[in-house]
mmCIF file with all atom_site columns, C-alpha atoms in Angstrom:
data_model
loop_
_atom_site.group_PDB
_atom_site.id
_atom_site.type_symbol
_atom_site.label_atom_id
_atom_site.label_alt_id
_atom_site.label_comp_id
_atom_site.label_asym_id
_atom_site.label_entity_id
_atom_site.label_seq_id
_atom_site.pdbx_PDB_ins_code
_atom_site.Cartn_x
_atom_site.Cartn_y
_atom_site.Cartn_z
_atom_site.occupancy
_atom_site.B_iso_or_equiv
_atom_site.pdbx_formal_charge
_atom_site.auth_seq_id
_atom_site.auth_comp_id
_atom_site.auth_asym_id
_atom_site.auth_atom_id
_atom_site.pdbx_PDB_model_num
ATOM 1  C CA . MET A 1 1  ? -15.654 2.740   -3.826  1.00 0.00 ? 1  MET A CA 1
ATOM 2  C CA . THR A 1 2  ? -14.271 0.595   -6.661  1.00 0.00 ? 2  THR A CA 1
ATOM 3  C CA . LEU A 1 3  ? -10.682 -0.727  -6.217  1.00 0.00 ? 3  LEU A CA 1
ATOM 4  C CA . THR A 1 4  ? -8.447  -2.310  -8.844  1.00 0.00 ? 4  THR A CA 1
ATOM 5  C CA . ALA A 1 5  ? -7.046  -5.770  -8.192  1.00 0.00 ? 5  ALA A CA 1
ATOM 6  C CA . LYS A 1 6  ? -3.630  -4.344  -7.098  1.00 0.00 ? 6  LYS A CA 1
ATOM 7  C CA . GLU A 1 7  ? -5.304  -1.693  -4.855  1.00 0.00 ? 7  GLU A CA 1
ATOM 8  C CA . THR A 1 8  ? -7.341  -4.446  -3.260  1.00 0.00 ? 8  THR A CA 1
ATOM 9  C CA . ALA A 1 9  ? -4.308  -6.603  -2.748  1.00 0.00 ? 9  ALA A CA 1
ATOM 10 C CA . LEU A 1 10 ? -2.388  -3.705  -1.209  1.00 0.00 ? 10 LEU A CA 1
ATOM 11 C CA . LEU A 1 11 ? -5.150  -2.775  1.147   1.00 0.00 ? 11 LEU A CA 1
ATOM 12 C CA . GLU A 1 12 ? -5.754  -6.433  2.158   1.00 0.00 ? 12 GLU A CA 1
ATOM 13 C CA . TYR A 1 13 ? -1.983  -6.944  2.815   1.00 0.00 ? 13 TYR A CA 1
ATOM 14 C CA . LEU A 1 14 ? -1.862  -3.720  4.958   1.00 0.00 ? 14 LEU A CA 1
ATOM 15 C CA . LEU A 1 15 ? -5.023  -4.768  6.832   1.00 0.00 ? 15 LEU A CA 1
ATOM 16 C CA . VAL A 1 16 ? -3.463  -8.145  7.744   1.00 0.00 ? 16 VAL A CA 1
ATOM 17 C CA . HIS A 1 17 ? -0.402  -6.303  9.145   1.00 0.00 ? 17 HIS A CA 1
ATOM 18 C CA . PRO A 1 18 ? -1.964  -3.289  10.987  1.00 0.00 ? 18 PRO A CA 1
ATOM 19 C CA . GLY A 1 19 ? 0.580   -0.998  12.621  1.00 0.00 ? 19 GLY A CA 1
ATOM 20 C CA . GLU A 1 20 ? 3.472   -2.766  10.971  1.00 0.00 ? 20 GLU A CA 1
ATOM 21 C CA . THR A 1 21 ? 5.753   -0.961  8.597   1.00 0.00 ? 21 THR A CA 1
ATOM 22 C CA . ILE A 1 22 ? 5.820   -2.814  5.243   1.00 0.00 ? 22 ILE A CA 1
ATOM 23 C CA . SER A 1 23 ? 8.698   -2.107  2.905   1.00 0.00 ? 23 SER A CA 1
ATOM 24 C CA . GLN A 1 24 ? 8.208   -1.440  -0.803  1.00 0.00 ? 24 GLN A CA 1
ATOM 25 C CA . ALA A 1 25 ? 10.357  -4.522  -1.528  1.00 0.00 ? 25 ALA A CA 1
ATOM 26 C CA . ARG A 1 26 ? 8.019   -6.662  0.623   1.00 0.00 ? 26 ARG A CA 1
ATOM 27 C CA . LEU A 1 27 ? 4.901   -5.315  -1.058  1.00 0.00 ? 27 LEU A CA 1
ATOM 28 C CA . ILE A 1 28 ? 6.418   -6.049  -4.471  1.00 0.00 ? 28 ILE A CA 1
ATOM 29 C CA . GLU A 1 29 ? 7.371   -9.571  -3.426  1.00 0.00 ? 29 GLU A CA 1
ATOM 30 C CA . HIS A 1 30 ? 3.884   -10.432 -2.030  1.00 0.00 ? 30 HIS A CA 1
ATOM 31 C CA . ILE A 1 31 ? 1.724   -8.519  -4.516  1.00 0.00 ? 31 ILE A CA 1
ATOM 32 C CA . TRP A 1 32 ? 3.547   -8.137  -7.707  1.00 0.00 ? 32 TRP A CA 1
ATOM 33 C CA . GLY A 1 33 ? 5.863   -11.181 -7.509  1.00 0.00 ? 33 GLY A CA 1
ATOM 34 C CA . GLU A 1 34 ? 8.217   -11.412 -10.427 1.00 0.00 ? 34 GLU A CA 1
ATOM 35 C CA . GLU A 1 35 ? 6.193   -8.912  -12.531 1.00 0.00 ? 35 GLU A CA 1
ATOM 36 C CA . THR A 1 36 ? 8.196   -5.900  -11.465 1.00 0.00 ? 36 THR A CA 1
ATOM 37 C CA . ASP A 1 37 ? 11.507  -4.797  -9.862  1.00 0.00 ? 37 ASP A CA 1
ATOM 38 C CA . GLU A 1 38 ? 11.961  -3.087  -6.548  1.00 0.00 ? 38 GLU A CA 1
ATOM 39 C CA . PHE A 1 39 ? 12.986  0.204   -8.225  1.00 0.00 ? 39 PHE A CA 1
ATOM 40 C CA . SER A 1 40 ? 9.630   0.474   -10.070 1.00 0.00 ? 40 SER A CA 1
ATOM 41 C CA . ASN A 1 41 ? 7.251   3.317   -9.293  1.00 0.00 ? 41 ASN A CA 1
ATOM 42 C CA . SER A 1 42 ? 4.395   0.891   -9.354  1.00 0.00 ? 42 SER A CA 1
ATOM 43 C CA . VAL A 1 43 ? 3.941   0.626   -5.583  1.00 0.00 ? 43 VAL A CA 1
ATOM 44 C CA . ARG A 1 44 ? 4.037   4.396   -5.046  1.00 0.00 ? 44 ARG A CA 1
ATOM 45 C CA . VAL A 1 45 ? 1.466   5.000   -7.900  1.00 0.00 ? 45 VAL A CA 1
ATOM 46 C CA . HIS A 1 46 ? -0.929  2.331   -6.555  1.00 0.00 ? 46 HIS A CA 1
ATOM 47 C CA . ILE A 1 47 ? -0.541  3.562   -2.976  1.00 0.00 ? 47 ILE A CA 1
ATOM 48 C CA . SER A 1 48 ? -1.286  7.133   -4.146  1.00 0.00 ? 48 SER A CA 1
ATOM 49 C CA . THR A 1 49 ? -4.465  6.070   -5.936  1.00 0.00 ? 49 THR A CA 1
ATOM 50 C CA . LEU A 1 50 ? -5.524  3.924   -3.022  1.00 0.00 ? 50 LEU A CA 1
ATOM 51 C CA . ARG A 1 51 ? -4.998  6.856   -0.614  1.00 0.00 ? 51 ARG A CA 1
ATOM 52 C CA . ARG A 1 52 ? -7.176  9.077   -2.842  1.00 0.00 ? 52 ARG A CA 1
ATOM 53 C CA . LYS A 1 53 ? -9.974  6.580   -2.844  1.00 0.00 ? 53 LYS A CA 1
ATOM 54 C CA . LEU A 1 54 ? -9.751  5.941   0.883   1.00 0.00 ? 54 LEU A CA 1
ATOM 55 C CA . ARG A 1 55 ? -9.738  9.662   1.601   1.00 0.00 ? 55 ARG A CA 1
ATOM 56 C CA . ALA A 1 56 ? -12.935 10.064  -0.472  1.00 0.00 ? 56 ALA A CA 1
ATOM 57 C CA . ALA A 1 57 ? -14.616 7.121   1.210   1.00 0.00 ? 57 ALA A CA 1
ATOM 58 C CA . LEU A 1 58 ? -13.403 7.557   4.812   1.00 0.00 ? 58 LEU A CA 1
ATOM 59 C CA . GLY A 1 59 ? -12.677 11.246  4.972   1.00 0.00 ? 59 GLY A CA 1
ATOM 60 C CA . ARG A 1 60 ? -9.137  10.495  5.977   1.00 0.00 ? 60 ARG A CA 1
ATOM 61 C CA . ASP A 1 61 ? -6.016  8.691   4.780   1.00 0.00 ? 61 ASP A CA 1
ATOM 62 C CA . PRO A 1 62 ? -5.150  5.775   7.042   1.00 0.00 ? 62 PRO A CA 1
ATOM 63 C CA . ILE A 1 63 ? -1.944  4.928   5.223   1.00 0.00 ? 63 ILE A CA 1
ATOM 64 C CA . ARG A 1 64 ? 1.249   6.413   6.669   1.00 0.00 ? 64 ARG A CA 1
ATOM 65 C CA . THR A 1 65 ? 4.566   6.657   4.863   1.00 0.00 ? 65 THR A CA 1
ATOM 66 C CA . ARG A 1 66 ? 7.637   5.815   6.972   1.00 0.00 ? 66 ARG A CA 1
ATOM 67 C CA . ILE A 1 67 ? 10.356  7.584   4.914   1.00 0.00 ? 67 ILE A CA 1
ATOM 68 C CA . GLY A 1 68 ? 13.066  5.056   3.993   1.00 0.00 ? 68 GLY A CA 1
ATOM 69 C CA . ALA A 1 69 ? 11.090  2.215   5.612   1.00 0.00 ? 69 ALA A CA 1
ATOM 70 C CA . GLY A 1 70 ? 7.779   1.700   3.882   1.00 0.00 ? 70 GLY A CA 1
ATOM 71 C CA . TYR A 1 71 ? 4.055   2.017   4.521   1.00 0.00 ? 71 TYR A CA 1
ATOM 72 C CA . CYS A 1 72 ? 1.924   1.508   7.597   1.00 0.00 ? 72 CYS A CA 1
ATOM 73 C CA . LEU A 1 73 ? -1.839  1.225   8.023   1.00 0.00 ? 73 LEU A CA 1
ATOM 74 C CA . GLU A 1 74 ? -2.831  3.198   11.113  1.00 0.00 ? 74 GLU A CA 1
ATOM 75 C CA . GLU A 1 75 ? -4.680  1.302   13.803  1.00 0.00 ? 75 GLU A CA 1
ATOM 76 C CA . GLU A 1 76 ? -7.709  3.132   15.074  1.00 0.00 ? 76 GLU A CA 1
#
């Protein structure tokens, strides 16, 4: 599985915070920095692509969306 730099950064950040709900604003702050604003679709697009790749590699999607709150990496 080949990940882009942003996908890798997203996955690493979620892995460091397992079970914790991470807001889109927090992901933007820690991964994109000043490159984008919090109303950008960038996080959703990258999460979607990362999910597709993880599903293909793992046979499941370990990322959960907490509507209105953010994203969470399931702990096994």
